[in-house]
Short mmCIF file of C-alpha atoms in Angstrom, two decimals:
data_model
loop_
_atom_site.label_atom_id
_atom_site.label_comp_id
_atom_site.label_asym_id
_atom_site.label_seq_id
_atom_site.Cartn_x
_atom_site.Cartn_y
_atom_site.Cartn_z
CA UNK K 9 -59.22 11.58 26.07
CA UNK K 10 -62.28 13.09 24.43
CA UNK K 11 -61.19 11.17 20.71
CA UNK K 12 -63.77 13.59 18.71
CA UNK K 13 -62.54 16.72 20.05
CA UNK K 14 -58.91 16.00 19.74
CA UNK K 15 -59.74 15.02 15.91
CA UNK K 16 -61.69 17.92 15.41
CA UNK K 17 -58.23 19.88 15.97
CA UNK K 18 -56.77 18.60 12.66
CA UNK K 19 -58.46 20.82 9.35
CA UNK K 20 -56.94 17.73 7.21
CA UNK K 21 -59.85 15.31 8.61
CA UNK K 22 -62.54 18.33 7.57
CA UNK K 23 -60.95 18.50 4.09
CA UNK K 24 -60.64 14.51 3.58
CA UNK K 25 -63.49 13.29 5.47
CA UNK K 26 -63.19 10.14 4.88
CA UNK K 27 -59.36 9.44 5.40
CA UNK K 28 -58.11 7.21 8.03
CA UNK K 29 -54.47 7.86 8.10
CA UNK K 30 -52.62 5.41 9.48
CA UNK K 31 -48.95 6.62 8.12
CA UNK K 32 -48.18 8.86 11.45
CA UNK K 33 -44.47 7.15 11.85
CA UNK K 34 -43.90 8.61 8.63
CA UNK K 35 -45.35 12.03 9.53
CA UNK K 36 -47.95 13.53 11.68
CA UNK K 37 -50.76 15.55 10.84
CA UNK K 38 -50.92 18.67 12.24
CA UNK K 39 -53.44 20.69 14.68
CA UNK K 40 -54.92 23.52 13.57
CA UNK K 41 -52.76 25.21 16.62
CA UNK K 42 -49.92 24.76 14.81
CA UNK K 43 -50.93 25.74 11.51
CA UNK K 44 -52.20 28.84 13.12
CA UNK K 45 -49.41 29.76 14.55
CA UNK K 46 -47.11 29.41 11.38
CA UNK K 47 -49.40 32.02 9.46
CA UNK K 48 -49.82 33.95 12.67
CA UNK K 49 -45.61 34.63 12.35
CA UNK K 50 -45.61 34.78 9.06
CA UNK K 51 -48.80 37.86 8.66
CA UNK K 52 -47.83 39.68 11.48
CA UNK K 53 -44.68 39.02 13.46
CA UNK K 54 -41.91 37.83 10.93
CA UNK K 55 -38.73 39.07 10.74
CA UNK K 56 -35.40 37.66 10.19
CA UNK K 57 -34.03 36.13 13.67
CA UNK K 58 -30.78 36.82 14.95
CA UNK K 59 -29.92 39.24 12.54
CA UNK K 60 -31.35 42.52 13.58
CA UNK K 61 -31.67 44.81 16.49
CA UNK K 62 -34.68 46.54 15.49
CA UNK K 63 -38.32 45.59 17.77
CA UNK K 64 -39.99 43.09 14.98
CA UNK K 65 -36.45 41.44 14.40
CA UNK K 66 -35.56 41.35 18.77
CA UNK K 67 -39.24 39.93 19.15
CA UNK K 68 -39.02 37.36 16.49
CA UNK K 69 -35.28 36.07 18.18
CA UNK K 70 -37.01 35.78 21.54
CA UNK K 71 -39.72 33.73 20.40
CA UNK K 72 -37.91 31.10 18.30
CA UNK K 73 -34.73 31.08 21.80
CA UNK K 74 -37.91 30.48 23.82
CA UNK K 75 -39.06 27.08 21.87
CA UNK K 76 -35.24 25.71 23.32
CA UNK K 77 -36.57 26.18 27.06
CA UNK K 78 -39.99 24.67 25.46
CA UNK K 79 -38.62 21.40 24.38
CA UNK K 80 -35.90 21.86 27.26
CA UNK K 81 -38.95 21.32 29.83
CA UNK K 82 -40.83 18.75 27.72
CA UNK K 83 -37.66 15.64 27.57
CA UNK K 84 -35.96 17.17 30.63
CA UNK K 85 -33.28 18.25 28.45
CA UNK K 86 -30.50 21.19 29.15
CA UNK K 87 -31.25 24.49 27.14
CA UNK K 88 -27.59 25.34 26.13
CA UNK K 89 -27.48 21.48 24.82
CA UNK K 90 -30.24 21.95 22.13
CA UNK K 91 -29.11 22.58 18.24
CA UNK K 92 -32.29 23.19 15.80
CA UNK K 93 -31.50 20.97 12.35
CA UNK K 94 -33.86 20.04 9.43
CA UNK K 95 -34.33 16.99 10.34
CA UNK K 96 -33.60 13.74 12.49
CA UNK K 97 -31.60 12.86 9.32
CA UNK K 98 -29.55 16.00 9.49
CA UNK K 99 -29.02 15.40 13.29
CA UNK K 100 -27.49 12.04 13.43
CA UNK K 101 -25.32 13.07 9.96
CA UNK K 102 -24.03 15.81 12.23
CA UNK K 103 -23.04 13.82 14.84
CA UNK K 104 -21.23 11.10 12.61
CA UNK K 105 -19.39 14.19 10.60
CA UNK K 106 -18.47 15.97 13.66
CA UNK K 107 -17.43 12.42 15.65
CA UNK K 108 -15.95 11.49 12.91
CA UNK K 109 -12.87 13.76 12.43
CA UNK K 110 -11.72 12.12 16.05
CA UNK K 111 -11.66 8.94 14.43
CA UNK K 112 -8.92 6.68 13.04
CA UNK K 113 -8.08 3.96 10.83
CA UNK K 114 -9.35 0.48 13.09
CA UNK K 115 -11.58 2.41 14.98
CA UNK K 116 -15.51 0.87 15.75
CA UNK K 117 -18.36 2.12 15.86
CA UNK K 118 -21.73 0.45 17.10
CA UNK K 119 -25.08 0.19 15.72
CA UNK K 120 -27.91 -2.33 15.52
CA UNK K 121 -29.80 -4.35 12.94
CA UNK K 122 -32.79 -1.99 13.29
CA UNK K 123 -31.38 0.83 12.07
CA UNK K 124 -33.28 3.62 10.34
CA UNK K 125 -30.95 4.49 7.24
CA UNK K 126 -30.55 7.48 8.83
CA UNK K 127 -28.91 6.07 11.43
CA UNK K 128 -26.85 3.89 9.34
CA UNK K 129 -25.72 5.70 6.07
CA UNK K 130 -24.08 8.75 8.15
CA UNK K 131 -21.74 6.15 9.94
CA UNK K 132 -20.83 3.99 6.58
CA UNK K 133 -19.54 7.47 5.35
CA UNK K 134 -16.64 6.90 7.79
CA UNK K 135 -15.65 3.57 6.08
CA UNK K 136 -13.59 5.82 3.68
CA UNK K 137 -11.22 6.10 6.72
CA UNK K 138 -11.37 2.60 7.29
CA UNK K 139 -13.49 2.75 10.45
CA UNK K 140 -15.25 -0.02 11.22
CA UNK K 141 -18.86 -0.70 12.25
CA UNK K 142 -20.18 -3.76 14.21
CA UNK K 143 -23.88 -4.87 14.12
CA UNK K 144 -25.91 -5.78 17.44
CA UNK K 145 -28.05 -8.41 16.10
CA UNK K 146 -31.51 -8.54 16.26
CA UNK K 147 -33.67 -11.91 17.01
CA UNK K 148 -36.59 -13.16 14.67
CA UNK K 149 -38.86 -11.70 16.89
CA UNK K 150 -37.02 -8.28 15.62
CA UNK K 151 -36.18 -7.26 19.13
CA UNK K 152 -32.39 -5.76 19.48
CA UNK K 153 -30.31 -8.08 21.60
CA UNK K 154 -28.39 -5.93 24.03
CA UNK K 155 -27.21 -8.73 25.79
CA UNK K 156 -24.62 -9.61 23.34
CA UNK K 157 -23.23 -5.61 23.07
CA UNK K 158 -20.44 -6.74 25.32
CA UNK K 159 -19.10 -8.98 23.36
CA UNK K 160 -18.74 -6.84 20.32
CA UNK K 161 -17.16 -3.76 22.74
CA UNK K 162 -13.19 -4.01 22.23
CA UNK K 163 -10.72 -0.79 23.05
CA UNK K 164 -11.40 0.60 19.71
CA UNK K 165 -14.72 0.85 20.08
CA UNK K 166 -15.28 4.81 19.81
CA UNK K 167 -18.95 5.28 19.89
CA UNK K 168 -22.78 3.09 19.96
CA UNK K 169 -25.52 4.96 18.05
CA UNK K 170 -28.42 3.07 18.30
CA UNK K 171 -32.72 3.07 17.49
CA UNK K 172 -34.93 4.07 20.67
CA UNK K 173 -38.25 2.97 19.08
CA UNK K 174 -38.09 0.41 15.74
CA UNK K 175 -39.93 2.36 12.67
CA UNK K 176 -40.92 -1.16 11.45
CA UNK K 177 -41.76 -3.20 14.51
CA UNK K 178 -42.56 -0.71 17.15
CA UNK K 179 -40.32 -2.76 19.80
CA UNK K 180 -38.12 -0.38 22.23
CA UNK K 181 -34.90 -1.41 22.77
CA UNK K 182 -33.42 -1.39 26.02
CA UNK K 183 -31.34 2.05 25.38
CA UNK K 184 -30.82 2.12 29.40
CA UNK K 185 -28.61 -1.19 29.86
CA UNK K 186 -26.95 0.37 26.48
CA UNK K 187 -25.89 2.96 27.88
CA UNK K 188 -25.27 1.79 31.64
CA UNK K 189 -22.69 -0.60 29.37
CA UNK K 190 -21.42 2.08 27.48
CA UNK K 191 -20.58 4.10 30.31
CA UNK K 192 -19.05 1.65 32.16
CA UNK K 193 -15.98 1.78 29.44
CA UNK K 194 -16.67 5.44 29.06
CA UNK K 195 -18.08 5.13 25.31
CA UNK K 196 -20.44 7.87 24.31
CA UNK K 197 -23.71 7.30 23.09
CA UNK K 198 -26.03 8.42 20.25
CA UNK K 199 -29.31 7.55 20.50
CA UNK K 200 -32.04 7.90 17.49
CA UNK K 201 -35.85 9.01 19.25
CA UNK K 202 -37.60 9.67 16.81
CA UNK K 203 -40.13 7.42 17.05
CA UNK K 204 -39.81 7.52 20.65
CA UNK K 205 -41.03 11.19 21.61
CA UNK K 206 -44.49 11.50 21.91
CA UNK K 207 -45.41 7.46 21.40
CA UNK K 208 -43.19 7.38 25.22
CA UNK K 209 -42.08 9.18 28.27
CA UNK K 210 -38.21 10.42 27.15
CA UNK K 211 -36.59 11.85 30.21
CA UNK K 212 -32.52 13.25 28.63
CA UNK K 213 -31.77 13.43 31.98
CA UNK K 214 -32.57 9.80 33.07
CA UNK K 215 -31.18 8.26 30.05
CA UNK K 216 -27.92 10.47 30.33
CA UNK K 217 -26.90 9.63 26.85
CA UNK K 218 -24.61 12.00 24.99
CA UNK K 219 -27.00 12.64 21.98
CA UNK K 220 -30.56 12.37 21.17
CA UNK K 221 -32.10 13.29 18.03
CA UNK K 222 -35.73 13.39 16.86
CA UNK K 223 -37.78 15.59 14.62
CA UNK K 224 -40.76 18.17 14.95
CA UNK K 225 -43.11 16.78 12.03
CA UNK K 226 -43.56 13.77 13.79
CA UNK K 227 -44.58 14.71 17.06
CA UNK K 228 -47.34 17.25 15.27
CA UNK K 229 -45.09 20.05 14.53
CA UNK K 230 -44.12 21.51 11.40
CA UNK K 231 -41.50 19.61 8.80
CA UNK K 232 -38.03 21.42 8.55
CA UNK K 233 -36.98 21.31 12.06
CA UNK K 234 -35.32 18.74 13.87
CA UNK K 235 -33.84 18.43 17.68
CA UNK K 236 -30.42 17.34 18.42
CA UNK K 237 -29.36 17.05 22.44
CA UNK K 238 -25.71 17.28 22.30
CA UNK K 239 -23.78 17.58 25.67
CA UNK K 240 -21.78 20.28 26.46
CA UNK K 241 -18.84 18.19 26.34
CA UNK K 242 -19.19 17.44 22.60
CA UNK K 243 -20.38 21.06 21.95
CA UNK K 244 -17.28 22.43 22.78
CA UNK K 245 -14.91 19.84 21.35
CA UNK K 246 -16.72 19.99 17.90
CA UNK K 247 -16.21 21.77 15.41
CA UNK K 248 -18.99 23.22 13.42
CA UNK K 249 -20.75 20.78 10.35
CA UNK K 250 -21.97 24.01 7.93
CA UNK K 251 -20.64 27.29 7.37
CA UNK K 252 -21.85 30.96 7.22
CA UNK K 253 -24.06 33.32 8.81
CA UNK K 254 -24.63 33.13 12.37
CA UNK K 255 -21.99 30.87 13.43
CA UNK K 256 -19.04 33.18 13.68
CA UNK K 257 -17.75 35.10 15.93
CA UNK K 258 -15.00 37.15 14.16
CA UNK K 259 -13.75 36.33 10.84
CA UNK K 260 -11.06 38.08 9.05
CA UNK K 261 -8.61 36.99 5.98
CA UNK K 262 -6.70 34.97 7.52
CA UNK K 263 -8.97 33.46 10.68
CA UNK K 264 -12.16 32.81 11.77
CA UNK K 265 -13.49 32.13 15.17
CA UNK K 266 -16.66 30.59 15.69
CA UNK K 267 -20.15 31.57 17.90
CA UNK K 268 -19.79 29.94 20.98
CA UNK K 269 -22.45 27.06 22.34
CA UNK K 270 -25.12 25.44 20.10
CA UNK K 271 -25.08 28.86 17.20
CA UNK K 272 -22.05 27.79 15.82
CA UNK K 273 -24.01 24.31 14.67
CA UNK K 274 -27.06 26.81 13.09
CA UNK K 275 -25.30 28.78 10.19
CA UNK K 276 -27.56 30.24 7.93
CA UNK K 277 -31.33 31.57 7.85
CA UNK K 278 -32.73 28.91 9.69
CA UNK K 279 -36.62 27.64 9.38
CA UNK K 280 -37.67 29.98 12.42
CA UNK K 281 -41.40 30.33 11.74
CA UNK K 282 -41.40 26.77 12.05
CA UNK K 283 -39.43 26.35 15.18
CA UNK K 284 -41.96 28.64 16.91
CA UNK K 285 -44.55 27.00 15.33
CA UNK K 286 -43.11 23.61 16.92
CA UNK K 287 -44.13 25.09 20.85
CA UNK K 288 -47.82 24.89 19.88
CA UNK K 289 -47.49 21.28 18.66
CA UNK K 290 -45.83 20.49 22.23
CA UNK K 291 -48.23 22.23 24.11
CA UNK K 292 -50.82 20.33 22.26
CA UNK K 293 -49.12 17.15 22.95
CA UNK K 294 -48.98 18.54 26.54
CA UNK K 295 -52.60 19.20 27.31
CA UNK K 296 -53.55 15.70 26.09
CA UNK K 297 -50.73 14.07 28.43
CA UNK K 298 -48.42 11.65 27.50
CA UNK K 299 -49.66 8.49 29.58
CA UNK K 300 -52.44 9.11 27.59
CA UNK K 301 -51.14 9.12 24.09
CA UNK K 302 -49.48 5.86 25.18
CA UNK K 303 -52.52 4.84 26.96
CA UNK K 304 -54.44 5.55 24.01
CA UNK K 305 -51.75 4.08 21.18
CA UNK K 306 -51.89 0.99 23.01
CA UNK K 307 -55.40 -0.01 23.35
CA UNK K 308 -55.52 0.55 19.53
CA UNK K 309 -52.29 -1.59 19.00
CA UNK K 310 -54.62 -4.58 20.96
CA UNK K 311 -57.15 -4.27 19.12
CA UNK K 312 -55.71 -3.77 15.88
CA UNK K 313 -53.47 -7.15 16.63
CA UNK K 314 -56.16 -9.21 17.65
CA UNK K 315 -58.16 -8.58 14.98
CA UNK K 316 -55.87 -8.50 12.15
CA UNK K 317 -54.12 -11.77 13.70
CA UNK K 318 -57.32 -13.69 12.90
CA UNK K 319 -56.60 -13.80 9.42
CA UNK K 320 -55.30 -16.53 7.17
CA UNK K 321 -52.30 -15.59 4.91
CA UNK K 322 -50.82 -12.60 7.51
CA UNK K 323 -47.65 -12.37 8.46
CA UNK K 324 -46.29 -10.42 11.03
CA UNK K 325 -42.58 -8.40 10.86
CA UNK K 326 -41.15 -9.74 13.51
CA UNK K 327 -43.25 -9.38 17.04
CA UNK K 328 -45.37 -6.66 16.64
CA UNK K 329 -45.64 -5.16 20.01
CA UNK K 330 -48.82 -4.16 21.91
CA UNK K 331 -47.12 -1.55 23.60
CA UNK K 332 -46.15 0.16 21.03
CA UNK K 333 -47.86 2.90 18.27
CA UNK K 334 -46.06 0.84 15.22
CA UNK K 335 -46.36 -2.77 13.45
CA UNK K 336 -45.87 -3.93 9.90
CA UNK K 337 -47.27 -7.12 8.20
CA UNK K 338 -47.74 -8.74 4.64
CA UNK K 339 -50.43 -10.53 3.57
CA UNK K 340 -49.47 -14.19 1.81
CA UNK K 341 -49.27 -13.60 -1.53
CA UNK K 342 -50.47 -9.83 -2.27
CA UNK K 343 -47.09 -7.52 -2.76
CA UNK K 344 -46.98 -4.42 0.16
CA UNK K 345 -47.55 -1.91 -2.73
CA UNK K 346 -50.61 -3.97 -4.36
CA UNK K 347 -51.95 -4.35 -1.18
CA UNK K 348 -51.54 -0.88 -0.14
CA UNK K 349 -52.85 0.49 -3.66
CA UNK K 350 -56.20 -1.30 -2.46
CA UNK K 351 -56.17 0.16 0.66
CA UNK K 352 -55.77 3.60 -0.63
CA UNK K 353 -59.09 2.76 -2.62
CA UNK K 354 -60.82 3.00 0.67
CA UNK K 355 -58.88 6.01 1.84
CA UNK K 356 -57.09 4.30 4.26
CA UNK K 357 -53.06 5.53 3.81
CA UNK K 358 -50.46 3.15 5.18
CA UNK K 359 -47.08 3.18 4.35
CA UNK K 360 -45.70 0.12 2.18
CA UNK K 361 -42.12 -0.31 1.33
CA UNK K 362 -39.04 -0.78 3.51
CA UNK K 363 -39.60 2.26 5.28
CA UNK K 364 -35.80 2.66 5.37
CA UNK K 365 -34.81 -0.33 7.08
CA UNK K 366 -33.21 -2.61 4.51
CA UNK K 367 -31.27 -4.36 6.98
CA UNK K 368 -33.88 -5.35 9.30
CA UNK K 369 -35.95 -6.58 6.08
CA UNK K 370 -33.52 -8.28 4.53
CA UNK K 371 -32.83 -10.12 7.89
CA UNK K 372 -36.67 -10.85 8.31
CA UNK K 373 -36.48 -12.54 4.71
CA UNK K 374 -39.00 -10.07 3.13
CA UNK K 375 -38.51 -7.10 0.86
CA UNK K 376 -41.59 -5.02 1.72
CA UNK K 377 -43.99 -4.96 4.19
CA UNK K 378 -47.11 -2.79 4.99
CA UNK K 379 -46.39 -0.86 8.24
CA UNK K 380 -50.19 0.56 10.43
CA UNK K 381 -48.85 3.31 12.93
CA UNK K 382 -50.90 5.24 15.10
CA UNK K 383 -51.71 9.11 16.51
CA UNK K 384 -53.98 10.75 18.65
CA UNK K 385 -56.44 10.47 15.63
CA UNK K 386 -56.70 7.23 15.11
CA UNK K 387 -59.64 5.20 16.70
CA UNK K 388 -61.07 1.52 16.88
CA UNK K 389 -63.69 2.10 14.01
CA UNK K 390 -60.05 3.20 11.40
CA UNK K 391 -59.05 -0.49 12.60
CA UNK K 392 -62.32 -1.73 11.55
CA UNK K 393 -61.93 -0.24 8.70
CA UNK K 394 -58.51 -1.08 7.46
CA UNK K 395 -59.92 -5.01 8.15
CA UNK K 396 -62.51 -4.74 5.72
CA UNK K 397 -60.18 -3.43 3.04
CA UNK K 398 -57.86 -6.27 4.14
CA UNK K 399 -60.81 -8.65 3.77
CA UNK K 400 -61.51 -6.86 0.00
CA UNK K 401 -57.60 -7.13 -0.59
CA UNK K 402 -57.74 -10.95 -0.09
CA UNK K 403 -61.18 -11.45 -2.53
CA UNK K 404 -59.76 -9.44 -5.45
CA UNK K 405 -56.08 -11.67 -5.20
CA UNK K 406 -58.69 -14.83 -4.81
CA UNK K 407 -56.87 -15.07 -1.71
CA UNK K 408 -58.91 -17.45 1.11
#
């Protein structure tokens, strides 16, 4: 990977030269590819998709169907199985409203300790039918203990939704023996990637779960769009989560039929400049090569360890993992949002907070914690960087 060219692709670098952002779980930046191709659409092809039989209109529809065979080829996915949403958020709500309406009074649901509130909230919604949901624990270490899954499965357990890649920790859980387990007492699974595509190689077809959600502005592609794989199984028994425009078939005063496939999940205008846009930002990811984004994500992760590790007063969420493109820590003594106020001084951005993971905090004993995580960007020098300001954090809190 040729580091200075790749960063020379993102205009936010030219306009902040001195940022090191470090905040790439929360959202990536973007290439200049992408950003070009959103006001490429938007001065000279845009149009209204699916809407319109007239050339600009036919065009525009072709090019945002064509990202589905995009994203299709880049997890090894199944064309007809991919719904366009806002948002991871919006996916995994979709999939808990839809599942949902098959559920009854008694009946369990699945999740672990690490979830992302986004993978949590959607399911407690159900608890107004008196569904229940069972934890998986997690150990100190923060890694998700699959091994104790079968104990918690009993015949009302209805569906496991579960984290690929922690937002906090960066540890993977084992989402293969989850679902081997799963499928072994014909539970579906639900399975949250977002911070697993790009930062890993996601093959749908391996895993051979029954959803898989994960967003565009984190893998370098505009915000507003998000990917839900949904099996054609599920797309046919569910019913649709919005109403409107596009997602009908023939409606009348009495009835209404609905689009057939994935268009009866996309009602409305949807965020189509965007979703074309979102092929440039996987082609970019493309040319550089995945084993090489890991490659590259993981040196920095050893480095980064090693030398923050040799600190007094840090503390470590959990095991922070070497093999993955996320970690959080505290330092002794110096709140996440103090800490991260310094930082900022030095135009380093991390994210501090609980970067929606209450559970997992609150289970680690901590209420914040300051969480590095890494893109194609991102080199050793940003690392030495952020330990200098770490250094200046501990002198102004007289910290030794």
């Amino acid at each position: 990977m040729n580091l200075k060219d790749i960063k020379s692709q993102f205009p936010i670098f030219k306009s902040n030269k001195n940022l090191i952002y470090f905040d790439t779980a929360n959202s990536a930046q973007k290439p200049i590819q992408v950003i070009d191709a959103l006001e490429d659409f938007y001065k000279n092809h845009y149009a209204n998709i699916g809407r319109a039989v007239y050339g600009l209109a036919a065009r525009a529809t072709a090019n945002y169907d064509s990202t589905r065979e995009t994203i299709k080829e880049f997890v090894n996915g199944s064309e007809g199985e991919i719904i366009f949403t806002k948002n991871s958020t919006e996916s995994l709500n979709l999939v808990a409203h839809c599942f949902g309406k098959f559920l009854k009074e008694g009946d369990e649901i699945i999740l672990t300790e690490a979830e992302h509130h986004s993978n949590y909230v959607p399911w407690h919604f159900l608890r107004k039918k008196k569904v229940n949901i069972k934890f998986i624990p997690i150990n100190e270490e923060g890694e998700v203990q699959v091994d104790q899954l079968t104990s918690l499965i009993t015949n009302k357990t209805k569906m496991i939704s579960i984290i690929h890649v922690s937002n906090v920790t960066g540890l993977t859980t084992n989402v293969k023996k989850v679902i081997s387990i799963a499928r072994a007492k014909k539970i579906p699974v639900c399975i949250d990637g977002t911070q697993a595509v790009t930062h890993s190689h996601v093959d749908l077809k391996e895993l051979d779960c029954d959803f898989y959600a994960f967003s565009a502005h984190k893998i370098y592609g505009p915000t507003g769009v998000g990917i839900l794989f949904m099996k054609n199984k599920w797309v046919e028994q569910f019913e649709p989560f919005n109403g409107g425009g596009g997602m009908i078939q023939n409606v009348d005063t009495k009835n209404i039929t609905y689009a057939s496939g994935v268009s009866k999940f996309e009602a409305g205008s949807l965020a189509s400049a965007e979703v074309i846009a979102l092929k440039h930002a996987i082609k970019f990811v493309k040319d550089i090569k995945i084993k090489n984004i890991v490659s590259h994500e993981q040196s920095l992760a050893t480095y980064a360890l090693d030398k923050i590790s040799k600190f007094n007063d840090i503390e470590f969420v959990g095991r922070p993992s070497d093999k993955g493109s996320v970690f959080s820590f505290n330092i002794k003594g110096v709140h996440a949002h103090d800490a991260s106020t310094v930082f900022d001084e030095d135009d380093i951005a991390v994210r501090a907070g609980h970067h929606c993971c209450q559970i997992l905090h609150k289970k680690m004993k901590i209420g914040s914690s300051l969480r590095v995580s890494f893109g194609v960007y991102n080199n050793k020098q940003d690392i030495d960087a952020l330990c200098e300001s770490i250094k200046k954090c501990k002198k102004i809190f007289k910290l030794k």
